[in-house]
mmCIF file of N, CA and C in Angstrom:
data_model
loop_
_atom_site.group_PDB
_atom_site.id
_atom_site.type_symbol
_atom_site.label_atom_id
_atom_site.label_comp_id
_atom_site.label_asym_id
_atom_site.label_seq_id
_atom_site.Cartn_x
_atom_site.Cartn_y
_atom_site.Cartn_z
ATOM 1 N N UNK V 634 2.030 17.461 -13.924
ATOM 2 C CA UNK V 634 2.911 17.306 -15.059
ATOM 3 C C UNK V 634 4.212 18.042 -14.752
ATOM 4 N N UNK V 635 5.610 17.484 -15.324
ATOM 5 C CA UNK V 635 6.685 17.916 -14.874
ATOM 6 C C UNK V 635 6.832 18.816 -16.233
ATOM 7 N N UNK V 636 8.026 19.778 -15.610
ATOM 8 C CA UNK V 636 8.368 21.094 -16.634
ATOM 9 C C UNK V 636 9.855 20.607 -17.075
ATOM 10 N N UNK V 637 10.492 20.817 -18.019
ATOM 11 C CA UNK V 637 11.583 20.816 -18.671
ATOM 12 C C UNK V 637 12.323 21.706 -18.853
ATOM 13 N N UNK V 638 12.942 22.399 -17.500
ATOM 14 C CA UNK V 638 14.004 23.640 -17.844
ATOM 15 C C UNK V 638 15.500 23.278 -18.547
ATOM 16 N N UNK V 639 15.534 24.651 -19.855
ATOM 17 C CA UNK V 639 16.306 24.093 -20.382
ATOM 18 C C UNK V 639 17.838 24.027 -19.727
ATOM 19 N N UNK V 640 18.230 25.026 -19.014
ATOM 20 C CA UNK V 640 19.357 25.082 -18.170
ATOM 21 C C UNK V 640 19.243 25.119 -16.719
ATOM 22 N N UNK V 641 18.604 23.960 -16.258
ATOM 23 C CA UNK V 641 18.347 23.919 -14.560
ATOM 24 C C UNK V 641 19.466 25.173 -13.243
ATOM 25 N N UNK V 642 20.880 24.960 -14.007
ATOM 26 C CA UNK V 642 21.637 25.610 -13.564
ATOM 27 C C UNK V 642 21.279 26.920 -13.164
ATOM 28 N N UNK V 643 20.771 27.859 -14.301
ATOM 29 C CA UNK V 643 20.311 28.799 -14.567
ATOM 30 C C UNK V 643 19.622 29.649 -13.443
ATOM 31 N N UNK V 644 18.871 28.121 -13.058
ATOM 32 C CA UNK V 644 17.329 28.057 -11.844
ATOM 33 C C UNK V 644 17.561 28.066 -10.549
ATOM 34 N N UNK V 645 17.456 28.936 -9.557
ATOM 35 C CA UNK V 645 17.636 28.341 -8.388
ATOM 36 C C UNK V 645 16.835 27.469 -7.875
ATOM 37 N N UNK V 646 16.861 26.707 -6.976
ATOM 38 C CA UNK V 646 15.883 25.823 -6.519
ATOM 39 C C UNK V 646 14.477 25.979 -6.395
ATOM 40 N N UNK V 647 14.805 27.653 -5.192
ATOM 41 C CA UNK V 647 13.622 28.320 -5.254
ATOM 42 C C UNK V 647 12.692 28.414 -6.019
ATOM 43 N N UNK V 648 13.406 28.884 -7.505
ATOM 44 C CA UNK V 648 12.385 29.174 -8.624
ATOM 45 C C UNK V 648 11.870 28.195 -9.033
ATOM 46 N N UNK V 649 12.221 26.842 -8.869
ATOM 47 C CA UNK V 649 12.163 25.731 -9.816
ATOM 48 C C UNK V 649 10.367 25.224 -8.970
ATOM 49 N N UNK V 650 10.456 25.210 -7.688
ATOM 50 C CA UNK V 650 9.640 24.470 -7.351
ATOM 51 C C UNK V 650 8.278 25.216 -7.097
ATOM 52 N N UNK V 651 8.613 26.503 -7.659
ATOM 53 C CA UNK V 651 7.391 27.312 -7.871
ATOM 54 C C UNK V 651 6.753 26.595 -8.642
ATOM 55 N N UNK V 652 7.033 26.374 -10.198
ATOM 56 C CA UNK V 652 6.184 25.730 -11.400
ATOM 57 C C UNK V 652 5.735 24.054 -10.820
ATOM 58 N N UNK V 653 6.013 23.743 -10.046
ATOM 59 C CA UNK V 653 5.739 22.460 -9.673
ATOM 60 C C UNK V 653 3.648 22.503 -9.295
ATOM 61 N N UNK V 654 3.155 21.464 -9.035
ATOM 62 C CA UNK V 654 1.933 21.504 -8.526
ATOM 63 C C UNK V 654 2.389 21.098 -7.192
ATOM 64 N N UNK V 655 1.259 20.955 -6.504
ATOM 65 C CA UNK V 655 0.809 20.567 -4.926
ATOM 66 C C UNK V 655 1.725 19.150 -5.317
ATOM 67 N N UNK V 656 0.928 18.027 -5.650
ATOM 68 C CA UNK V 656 1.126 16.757 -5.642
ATOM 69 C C UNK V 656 2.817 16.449 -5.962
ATOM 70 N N UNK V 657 3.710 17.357 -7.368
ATOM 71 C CA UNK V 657 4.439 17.170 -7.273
ATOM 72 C C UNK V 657 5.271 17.465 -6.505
ATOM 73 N N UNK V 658 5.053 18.756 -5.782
ATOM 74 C CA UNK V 658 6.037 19.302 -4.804
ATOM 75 C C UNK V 658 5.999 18.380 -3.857
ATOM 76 N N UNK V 659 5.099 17.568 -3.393
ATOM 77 C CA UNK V 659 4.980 16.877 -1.970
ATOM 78 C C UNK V 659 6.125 15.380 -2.400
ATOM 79 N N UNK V 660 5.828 14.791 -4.014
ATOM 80 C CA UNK V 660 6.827 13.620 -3.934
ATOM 81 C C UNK V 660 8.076 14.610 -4.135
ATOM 82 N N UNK V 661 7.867 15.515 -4.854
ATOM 83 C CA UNK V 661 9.798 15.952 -4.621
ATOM 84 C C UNK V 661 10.572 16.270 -2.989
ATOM 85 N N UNK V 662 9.227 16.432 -2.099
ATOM 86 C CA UNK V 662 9.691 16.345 -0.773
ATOM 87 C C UNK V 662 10.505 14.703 -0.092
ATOM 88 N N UNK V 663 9.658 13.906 -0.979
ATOM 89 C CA UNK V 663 9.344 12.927 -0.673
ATOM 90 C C UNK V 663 10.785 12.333 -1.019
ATOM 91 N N UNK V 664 11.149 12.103 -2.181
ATOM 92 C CA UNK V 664 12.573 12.350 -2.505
ATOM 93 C C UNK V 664 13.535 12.548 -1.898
ATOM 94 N N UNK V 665 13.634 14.090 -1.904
ATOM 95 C CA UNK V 665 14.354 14.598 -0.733
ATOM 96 C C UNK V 665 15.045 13.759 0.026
ATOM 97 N N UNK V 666 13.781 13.528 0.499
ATOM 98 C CA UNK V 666 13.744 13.120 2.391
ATOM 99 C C UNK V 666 15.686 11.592 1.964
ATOM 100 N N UNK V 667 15.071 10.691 0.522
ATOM 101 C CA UNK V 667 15.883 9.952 0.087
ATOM 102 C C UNK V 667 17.298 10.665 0.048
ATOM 103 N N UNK V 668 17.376 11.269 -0.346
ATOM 104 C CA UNK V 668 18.730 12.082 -0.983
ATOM 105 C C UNK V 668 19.164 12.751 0.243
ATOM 106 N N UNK V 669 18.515 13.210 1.210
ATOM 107 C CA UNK V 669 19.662 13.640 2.299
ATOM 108 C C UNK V 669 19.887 12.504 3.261
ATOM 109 N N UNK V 670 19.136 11.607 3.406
ATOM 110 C CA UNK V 670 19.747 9.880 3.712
ATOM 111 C C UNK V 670 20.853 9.488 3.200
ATOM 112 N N UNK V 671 20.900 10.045 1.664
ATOM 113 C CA UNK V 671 21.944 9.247 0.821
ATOM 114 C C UNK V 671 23.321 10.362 1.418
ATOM 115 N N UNK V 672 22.920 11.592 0.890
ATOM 116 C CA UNK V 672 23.860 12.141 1.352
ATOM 117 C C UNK V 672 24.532 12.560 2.637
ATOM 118 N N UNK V 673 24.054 11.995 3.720
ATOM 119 C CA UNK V 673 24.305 12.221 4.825
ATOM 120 C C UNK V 673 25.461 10.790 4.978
ATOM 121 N N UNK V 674 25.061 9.861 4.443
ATOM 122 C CA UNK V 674 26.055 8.978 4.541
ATOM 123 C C UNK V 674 27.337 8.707 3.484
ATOM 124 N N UNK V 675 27.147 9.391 2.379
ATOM 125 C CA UNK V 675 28.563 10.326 1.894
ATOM 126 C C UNK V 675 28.648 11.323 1.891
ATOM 127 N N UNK V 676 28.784 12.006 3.204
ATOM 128 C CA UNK V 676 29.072 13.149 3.173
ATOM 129 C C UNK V 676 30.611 13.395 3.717
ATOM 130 N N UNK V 677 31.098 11.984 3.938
ATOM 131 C CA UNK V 677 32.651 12.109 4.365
ATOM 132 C C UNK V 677 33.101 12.144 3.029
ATOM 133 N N UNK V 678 32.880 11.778 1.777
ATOM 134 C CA UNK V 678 33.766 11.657 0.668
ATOM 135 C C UNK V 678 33.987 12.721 0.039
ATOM 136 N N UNK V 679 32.480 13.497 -0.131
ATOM 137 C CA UNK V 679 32.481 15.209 -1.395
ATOM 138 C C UNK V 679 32.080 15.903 0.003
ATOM 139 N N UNK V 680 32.876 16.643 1.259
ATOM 140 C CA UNK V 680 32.414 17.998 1.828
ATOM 141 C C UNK V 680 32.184 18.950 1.258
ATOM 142 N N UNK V 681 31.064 19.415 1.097
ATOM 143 C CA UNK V 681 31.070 20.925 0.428
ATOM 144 C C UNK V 681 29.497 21.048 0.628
ATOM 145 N N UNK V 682 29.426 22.544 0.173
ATOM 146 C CA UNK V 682 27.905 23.020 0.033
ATOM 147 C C UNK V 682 26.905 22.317 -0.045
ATOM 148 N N UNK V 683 25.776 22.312 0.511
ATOM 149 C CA UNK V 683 24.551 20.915 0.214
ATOM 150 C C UNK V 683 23.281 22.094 0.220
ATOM 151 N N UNK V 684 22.247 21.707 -0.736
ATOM 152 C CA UNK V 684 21.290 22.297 -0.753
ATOM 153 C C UNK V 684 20.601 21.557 0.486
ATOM 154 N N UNK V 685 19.404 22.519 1.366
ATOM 155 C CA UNK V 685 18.781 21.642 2.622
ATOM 156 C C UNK V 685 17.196 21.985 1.195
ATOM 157 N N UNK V 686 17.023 20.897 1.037
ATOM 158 C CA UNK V 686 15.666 20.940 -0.062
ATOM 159 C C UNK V 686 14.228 20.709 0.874
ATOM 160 N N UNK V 687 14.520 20.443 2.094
ATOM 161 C CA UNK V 687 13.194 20.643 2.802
ATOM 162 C C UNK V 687 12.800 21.995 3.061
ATOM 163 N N UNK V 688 14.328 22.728 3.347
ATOM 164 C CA UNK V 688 13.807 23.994 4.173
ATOM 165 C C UNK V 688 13.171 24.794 2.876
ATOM 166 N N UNK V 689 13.662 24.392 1.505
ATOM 167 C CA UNK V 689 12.591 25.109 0.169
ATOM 168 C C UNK V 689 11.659 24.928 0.280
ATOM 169 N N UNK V 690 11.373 23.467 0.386
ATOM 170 C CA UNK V 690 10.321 22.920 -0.136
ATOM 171 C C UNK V 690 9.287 22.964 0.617
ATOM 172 N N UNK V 691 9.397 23.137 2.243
ATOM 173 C CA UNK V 691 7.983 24.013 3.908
ATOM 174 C C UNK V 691 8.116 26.028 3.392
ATOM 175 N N UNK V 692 9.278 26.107 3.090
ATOM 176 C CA UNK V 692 9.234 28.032 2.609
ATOM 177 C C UNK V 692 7.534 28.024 1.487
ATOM 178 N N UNK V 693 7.772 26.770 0.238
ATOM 179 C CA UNK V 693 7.037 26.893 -0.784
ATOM 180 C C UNK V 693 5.860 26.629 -0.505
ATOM 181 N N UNK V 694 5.919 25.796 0.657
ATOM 182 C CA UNK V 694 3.944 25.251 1.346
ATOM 183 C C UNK V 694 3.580 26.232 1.832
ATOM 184 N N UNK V 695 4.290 27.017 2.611
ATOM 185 C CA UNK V 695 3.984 27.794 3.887
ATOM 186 C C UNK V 695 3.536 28.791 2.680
ATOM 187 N N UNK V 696 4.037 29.747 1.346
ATOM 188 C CA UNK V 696 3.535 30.437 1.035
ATOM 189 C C UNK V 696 2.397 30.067 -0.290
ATOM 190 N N UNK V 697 2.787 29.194 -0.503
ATOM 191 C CA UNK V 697 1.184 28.288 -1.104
ATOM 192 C C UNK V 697 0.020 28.668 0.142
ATOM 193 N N UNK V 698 0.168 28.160 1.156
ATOM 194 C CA UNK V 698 -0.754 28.239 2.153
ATOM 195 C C UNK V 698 -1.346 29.377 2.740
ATOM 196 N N UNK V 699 -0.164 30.546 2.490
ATOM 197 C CA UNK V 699 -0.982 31.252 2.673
ATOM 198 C C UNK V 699 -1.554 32.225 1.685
ATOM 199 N N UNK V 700 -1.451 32.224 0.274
ATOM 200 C CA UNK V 700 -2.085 32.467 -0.905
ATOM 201 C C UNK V 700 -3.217 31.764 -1.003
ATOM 202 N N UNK V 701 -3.394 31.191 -0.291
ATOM 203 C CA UNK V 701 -5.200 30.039 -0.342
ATOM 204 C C UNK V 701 -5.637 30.454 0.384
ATOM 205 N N UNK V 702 -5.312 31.250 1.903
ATOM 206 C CA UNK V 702 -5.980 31.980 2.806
ATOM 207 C C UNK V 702 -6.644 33.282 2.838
ATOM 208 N N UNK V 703 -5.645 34.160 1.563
ATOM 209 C CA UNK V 703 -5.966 35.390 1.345
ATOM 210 C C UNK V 703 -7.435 35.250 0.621
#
């Protein structure tokens, strides 16, 4: 089930994909993967800052993963 933050802004990414589950974090990877396709091919029009949402989103497995190990 998805969460409804009221000011996403607020949120860094980081925090956001904590409240996520397994399943959703994996399609928001999944996503992703869409959106830096998209944005890689306008990325001549808006240059500027880009979130890399994979490198969150293996940080958030990797320590999921290893909270299931402990």
């Amino acid at each position: 089930m998805a969460y409804f933050l009221r000011n996403p802004d607020n949120y860094p990414l980081e925090e956001q994909v904590k409240i996520l589950g397994d399943e959703e974090l994996l399609d928001f990877w999944e996503e992703s993967q869409f959106l830096d396709k998209f944005f890689d091919e306008e990325a001549y029009k808006s240059p500027g800052p880009r979130i890399n949402y994979e490198e969150v989103i293996l940080k958030e497995l990797q320590i999921r993963s290893c909270m299931k190990s402990l």
